[in-house]
Every structure is written in structure tokens, then in C-alpha cells.
Short mmCIF file of C-alpha atoms in Angstrom, two decimals:
data_model
loop_
_atom_site.label_atom_id
_atom_site.label_comp_id
_atom_site.label_asym_id
_atom_site.label_seq_id
_atom_site.Cartn_x
_atom_site.Cartn_y
_atom_site.Cartn_z
CA MET A 14 -13.66 -16.57 1.47
CA LYS A 15 -10.80 -18.98 1.22
CA ILE A 16 -7.97 -18.08 -1.22
CA LYS A 17 -6.12 -21.27 -2.45
CA GLN A 18 -2.82 -21.61 -3.89
CA SER A 19 -3.53 -24.26 -6.46
CA ILE A 20 -6.78 -26.20 -6.94
CA TYR A 21 -9.23 -27.45 -9.54
CA GLY A 22 -9.89 -24.84 -12.20
CA GLN A 23 -6.77 -22.78 -11.53
CA LYS A 24 -5.76 -22.40 -15.10
CA MET A 25 -9.01 -20.62 -15.84
CA CYS A 26 -8.79 -18.48 -12.71
CA TRP A 27 -5.13 -17.73 -13.41
CA ALA A 28 -5.95 -16.55 -16.77
CA ILE A 29 -8.48 -14.09 -15.55
CA TYR A 30 -6.16 -12.94 -12.76
CA ARG A 31 -3.53 -12.18 -15.21
CA GLN A 32 -5.72 -9.69 -16.97
CA VAL A 33 -5.53 -7.29 -14.06
CA LYS A 34 -2.53 -5.54 -15.39
CA TRP A 35 -2.02 -3.58 -12.26
CA LEU A 36 -1.07 -6.59 -10.22
CA PRO A 37 2.52 -8.07 -10.03
CA THR A 38 2.66 -11.84 -10.97
CA PRO A 39 2.84 -13.88 -7.75
CA GLU A 40 4.75 -17.32 -7.54
CA ALA A 41 1.57 -19.37 -7.68
CA PRO A 42 -1.97 -18.87 -9.07
CA ILE A 43 -4.82 -18.18 -6.64
CA PHE A 44 -8.23 -19.88 -6.46
CA MET A 45 -11.07 -18.63 -4.24
CA ASN A 46 -13.77 -20.81 -2.81
CA SER A 47 -16.69 -20.09 -0.62
CA GLY A 48 -16.07 -19.96 3.08
CA GLU A 49 -19.75 -18.93 3.93
CA LYS A 50 -20.71 -22.47 5.01
CA LYS A 51 -17.66 -24.81 4.77
CA PRO A 52 -14.32 -23.35 3.82
CA ASP A 53 -12.99 -26.43 2.05
CA ILE A 54 -15.82 -27.05 -0.30
CA ILE A 55 -14.96 -25.91 -3.77
CA MET A 56 -17.37 -23.78 -5.55
CA CYS A 57 -19.05 -24.92 -8.78
CA MET A 58 -17.41 -23.64 -12.04
CA GLU A 59 -20.16 -21.25 -12.68
CA ARG A 60 -19.88 -19.54 -9.31
CA THR A 61 -16.13 -19.46 -9.61
CA ILE A 62 -16.37 -17.57 -12.96
CA PHE A 63 -18.93 -15.32 -11.55
CA LEU A 64 -16.74 -14.50 -8.52
CA PHE A 65 -13.61 -13.82 -10.56
CA ILE A 66 -15.52 -11.56 -12.94
CA ARG A 67 -16.47 -9.54 -9.90
CA LEU A 68 -12.97 -9.46 -8.65
CA TYR A 69 -11.79 -8.46 -12.15
CA PHE A 70 -13.88 -5.33 -11.95
CA LEU A 71 -12.82 -4.61 -8.49
CA PRO A 72 -10.19 -2.05 -9.47
CA PHE A 73 -12.75 -0.05 -11.23
CA CYS A 74 -14.83 0.30 -8.14
CA TRP A 75 -11.91 0.86 -5.53
CA GLU A 76 -8.48 2.43 -5.49
CA THR A 77 -6.21 0.20 -7.47
CA ASP A 78 -3.41 0.67 -5.11
CA SER A 79 -5.68 -0.33 -2.27
CA ILE A 80 -6.58 -3.50 -4.00
CA ARG A 81 -3.02 -4.39 -4.90
CA TYR A 82 -1.88 -3.82 -1.28
CA PHE A 83 -4.47 -6.09 0.21
CA PHE A 84 -3.93 -9.02 -2.07
CA LEU A 85 -0.12 -8.64 -2.06
CA THR A 86 -0.04 -8.62 1.64
CA ASN A 87 -2.80 -11.14 2.32
CA GLY A 88 -2.48 -13.30 -0.83
CA PRO A 89 -1.57 -16.99 -0.99
CA GLU A 90 2.09 -16.44 -1.66
CA LYS A 91 3.26 -19.28 0.66
CA LYS A 92 -0.03 -20.72 1.98
CA ASP A 93 -3.77 -20.36 1.63
CA ALA A 94 -5.33 -17.17 2.82
CA ASP A 95 -8.68 -15.60 3.42
CA PHE A 96 -10.49 -12.68 1.97
CA SER A 97 -13.20 -10.74 3.70
CA TRP A 98 -14.46 -7.29 3.14
CA ARG A 99 -13.97 -6.56 6.97
CA GLU A 100 -10.27 -7.39 6.64
CA TYR A 101 -9.89 -5.45 3.36
CA VAL A 102 -11.35 -2.24 4.89
CA HIS A 103 -9.32 -2.68 8.04
CA SER A 104 -6.21 -3.14 5.80
CA HIS A 105 -6.91 -0.07 3.83
CA ASN A 106 -7.84 2.23 6.73
CA GLY A 107 -5.20 0.93 9.14
CA GLU A 108 -2.08 0.38 7.17
CA LEU A 109 -2.39 2.07 3.80
CA LEU A 110 -4.12 5.13 4.91
CA GLY A 111 -3.33 5.16 8.64
CA ALA A 112 0.35 4.45 8.39
CA TYR A 113 1.71 5.33 4.94
CA GLY A 114 -0.86 7.88 3.74
CA ASN A 115 -0.99 9.61 7.07
CA PHE A 116 2.92 10.00 7.26
CA VAL A 117 2.88 11.56 3.73
CA ASN A 118 -0.06 13.79 4.49
CA ARG A 119 0.97 14.95 7.85
CA SER A 120 4.60 15.82 6.57
CA LEU A 121 3.73 17.60 3.41
CA THR A 122 0.70 19.44 4.99
CA PHE A 123 2.93 20.64 7.73
CA ILE A 124 5.37 22.06 5.24
CA ALA A 125 2.64 23.84 3.20
CA LYS A 126 1.27 25.34 6.38
CA TYR A 127 4.42 26.47 8.21
CA PHE A 128 7.00 26.70 5.51
CA ASP A 129 5.13 28.11 2.62
CA GLY A 130 5.34 24.82 0.80
CA ALA A 131 9.14 24.89 0.52
CA VAL A 132 11.16 21.99 1.74
CA PRO A 133 13.11 23.26 4.67
CA ALA A 134 16.96 23.02 5.11
CA GLY A 135 18.43 20.04 7.05
CA LYS A 136 21.04 17.34 7.00
CA ASP A 137 20.62 13.59 6.35
CA ASN A 138 20.22 11.53 9.40
CA PRO A 139 23.01 8.80 8.86
CA ASP A 140 20.95 6.03 10.57
CA ILE A 141 17.95 6.67 8.45
CA SER A 142 19.97 6.95 5.29
CA GLU A 143 21.69 3.54 6.11
CA GLN A 144 18.13 1.98 6.65
CA ILE A 145 17.03 3.36 3.29
CA ASP A 146 20.19 1.97 1.44
CA ASN A 147 19.69 -1.34 3.17
CA LEU A 148 16.04 -1.43 2.12
CA PHE A 149 16.79 -0.90 -1.58
CA VAL A 150 19.07 -3.89 -1.47
CA SER A 151 16.83 -6.24 0.55
CA VAL A 152 13.59 -5.33 -1.02
CA GLY A 153 15.17 -5.60 -4.57
CA ARG A 154 16.34 -9.18 -3.71
CA LEU A 155 12.88 -10.06 -2.40
CA LEU A 156 11.29 -8.72 -5.51
CA GLU A 157 13.68 -10.70 -7.77
CA SER A 158 12.69 -13.85 -5.84
CA GLY A 159 8.92 -13.12 -6.12
CA CYS A 160 8.55 -12.70 -2.37
CA PHE A 161 6.21 -9.68 -2.69
CA LYS A 162 4.53 -10.01 0.70
CA ASP A 163 7.90 -10.14 2.51
CA ALA A 164 9.07 -7.07 0.49
CA LEU A 165 5.98 -5.09 1.45
CA ASP A 166 6.11 -6.15 5.14
CA LYS A 167 9.79 -4.79 5.29
CA ILE A 168 8.78 -1.53 3.73
CA PHE A 169 5.84 -1.08 5.95
CA GLU A 170 8.07 -1.77 8.99
CA PHE A 171 10.03 1.32 7.87
CA VAL A 172 6.81 3.34 7.37
CA ARG A 173 5.89 2.64 10.99
CA SER A 174 9.28 3.66 12.16
CA ALA A 175 8.99 6.98 10.10
CA ASN A 176 5.80 7.72 11.97
CA LYS A 177 7.54 7.18 15.25
CA PHE A 178 10.37 9.45 14.20
CA PHE A 179 7.79 12.16 13.34
CA ASP A 180 6.05 11.81 16.69
CA ALA A 181 9.38 11.63 18.72
CA GLU A 182 10.75 14.82 17.04
CA ARG A 183 7.42 16.69 17.71
CA PRO A 184 7.84 19.40 15.00
CA TRP A 185 4.41 20.85 16.07
CA ILE A 186 6.32 21.95 19.37
CA THR A 187 9.81 22.66 17.96
CA ARG A 188 8.47 25.01 15.26
CA ASN A 189 8.03 27.48 18.25
CA THR A 190 10.88 26.19 20.57
CA ASP A 191 13.73 25.16 18.25
CA LYS A 192 13.04 26.10 14.59
CA PRO A 193 16.31 24.60 13.15
CA ALA A 194 15.40 21.24 14.79
CA CYS A 195 11.84 21.57 13.23
CA GLU A 196 13.28 22.26 9.85
CA ASN A 197 15.67 19.31 10.00
CA THR A 198 12.77 16.99 11.10
CA LEU A 199 10.58 17.94 8.05
CA TYR A 200 13.65 17.84 5.74
CA GLN A 201 14.35 14.23 6.82
CA CYS A 202 10.65 13.35 6.60
CA VAL A 203 10.70 14.44 2.91
CA GLN A 204 13.68 12.30 2.15
CA ILE A 205 11.80 9.41 3.66
CA ILE A 206 8.78 9.97 1.56
CA ALA A 207 10.76 10.30 -1.69
CA ASN A 208 12.32 7.00 -1.16
CA LEU A 209 9.14 5.24 0.12
CA ALA A 210 7.65 6.42 -3.16
CA VAL A 211 10.37 4.59 -5.16
CA LEU A 212 10.34 1.49 -2.86
CA LEU A 213 6.64 1.23 -3.25
CA SER A 214 6.34 1.94 -6.91
CA PRO A 215 6.37 -1.81 -7.95
CA PHE A 216 3.33 -2.31 -5.56
CA LEU A 217 1.50 1.04 -5.54
CA PRO A 218 2.33 2.64 -8.79
CA VAL A 219 -0.59 5.28 -8.76
CA SER A 220 0.20 6.84 -5.42
CA SER A 221 3.92 6.52 -5.94
CA GLU A 222 3.74 8.33 -9.22
CA LYS A 223 1.75 11.26 -7.50
CA VAL A 224 4.41 11.53 -4.76
CA LEU A 225 7.31 11.35 -7.12
CA THR A 226 5.69 14.10 -9.19
CA TRP A 227 5.22 16.35 -6.24
CA LEU A 228 8.83 15.87 -5.18
CA ASP A 229 10.33 16.15 -8.71
CA ARG A 230 12.02 12.74 -8.34
CA ASN A 231 12.40 9.79 -10.70
CA HIS A 232 11.78 6.01 -10.29
CA LYS A 233 15.65 5.14 -10.22
CA TRP A 234 16.16 2.20 -7.86
CA GLU A 235 18.52 4.01 -5.34
CA ARG A 236 18.33 6.35 -2.50
CA GLN A 237 16.65 9.69 -3.45
CA SER A 238 17.53 13.19 -2.25
CA VAL A 239 15.13 16.03 -2.32
CA PRO A 240 16.89 19.40 -2.33
CA ALA A 241 16.10 22.07 0.39
CA GLY A 242 14.04 24.88 -1.05
CA LEU A 243 12.03 22.63 -3.45
CA LEU A 244 8.64 24.38 -3.76
CA LEU A 245 5.95 21.73 -3.44
CA PRO A 246 2.95 21.93 -5.56
CA GLU A 247 -0.53 21.54 -4.10
CA THR A 248 -0.89 18.03 -2.78
CA GLU A 249 -3.79 15.89 -1.88
CA ILE A 250 -4.70 13.05 0.47
CA LEU A 251 -3.19 9.82 -1.04
CA PHE A 252 -5.95 7.53 0.17
CA GLN A 253 -9.51 8.14 1.07
CA ARG A 254 -11.00 6.44 4.20
CA ILE A 255 -13.36 3.65 3.37
CA ASP A 256 -16.72 3.95 5.31
CA LYS A 257 -17.24 0.74 7.49
CA LYS A 258 -20.74 0.50 5.98
CA VAL A 259 -19.00 -0.87 2.83
CA ILE A 260 -18.33 -4.05 4.77
CA GLU A 261 -22.04 -5.08 5.21
CA ILE A 262 -22.86 -3.94 1.72
CA GLU A 263 -20.21 -5.87 -0.17
CA THR A 264 -20.56 -8.87 2.12
CA ASP A 265 -24.39 -9.08 1.25
CA LYS A 266 -23.41 -8.78 -2.49
CA LEU A 267 -20.82 -11.62 -2.09
CA LYS A 268 -23.37 -13.94 -0.18
CA THR A 269 -25.74 -13.30 -3.13
CA ILE A 270 -23.10 -14.41 -5.55
CA LEU A 271 -22.32 -17.49 -3.48
CA GLN A 272 -26.01 -18.70 -3.11
#
């Protein structure tokens, strides 16, 4: 499916798109036409309406944060883009769940298991704190200019570096060999998670609200600090893995719509 920036019928499509209250308003309206046979052939108006009705109800079938993430990172902010269920599932399982969700889950689960759910003591890492401060500035500017994809890309670069930090510090080993180092690692991970929740709140409001509630933080657009000793409530997995069977099922449904 081809996602167009501005084509015939965009006013009608834009009006429908705007009804999805969970999605921030991009710079340009989007238009989708069939890519099953020839990508540049515009669908007839009836198919366009039918397709957008299905997209309108998408958030009721799947996690809204997941839908938001995919369309914001793959949408036609600056050029035409493609939508496919294969790409959507891979985006969800690989980035949203595999990178961000995994970092949050592995960190908080580790604290629950080995520290009785209490945030361990530690000191802020100056380099990471500086990265977070810079992110609030740069992401804020990108949001103000409507560059949502660039803003999310910048945040997820930091998410990937956070996972590398966790792996490099190896808390599963230091908990037995160097407990203070282990405590400091998990303390720093909690600080990262709290700040990611705020930075991602304009894009992923549902999951961000969960994390901020767990860490007793607010939405203030500035570097957050979680105190050592904070007792975490029972947490849950932020994002559920999507079975790859969904790709074939939803693709068949889409083909039926486009026939």
C-alpha cells in the first residue's frame, strides 16, 4: 500500500484521519492507494473510503501506541511511504517491543527480583544526564517544527544506547561480584526509563502514562530524577508480541478490500 502526501480526495481522507484523536497532526495529509497491482494507480473513491474506515478502527483492534509509532516513523512526513502488515509487525516486534519495551521490562523486572522492588542507590552518570538534557532540547524543537519522525528517531537512538549500556554493565554478573556497581547500573536504568517516558509521551501516551505512574513521576518536560528507595508497584510488559500469522491474515483482508 502506498501512502501519498497529497493527492486527489485528500480533504476527505484528512478529515477521517483527524478523527483518530490519538495521533498528532503531521505536516501534510496522507492518502493511501493500492500497491497490490500498480502502486501509482489511485483507488476509486469507494475503496478509499472503505480503506480509511478500516484504518479508523485500527486502534480498537491493536495497541494504540503501536499504531501511532508505526505511522509516525513510517508516515509521509517528507515523502511518500509504504504500508504493509509485514513492516508493521516487524516494526512493533523489533523496535517498540524489542528495543524500548525490552529495556523497560528487563530493568524493572531485575529490580523486582533482586532488590525487592525498591530502586537501588546510585549516582547519576554525567554523560547520560547530558544526553538526556540535550534530548529534551532537540526533541522539543523537532516537535515544535512538526518533525515527528526525526524526533522519534532521535529518541530511539537513545533507547538503543540504553540497551547497550545495560549489556555492557552486565548487572546479572555484578550482582554477585560487585553489588554497588550493580545497584548503580539499575539506578541509572531507572533514570533513563523515567526520562524516556516523558520524551515519548507525545507519541506513546498510553505506555508512557503506565511508566510514569510506576515511577511516580510527572509529565514535566525536563530531566526527571527517581529517588533511590522508591518502591515500585507490580509492573507488566509494556507491549505484547504480535504473532507473525497476523501478517497473512491482515494482508488477505486488505486484498479483499482492494478487489
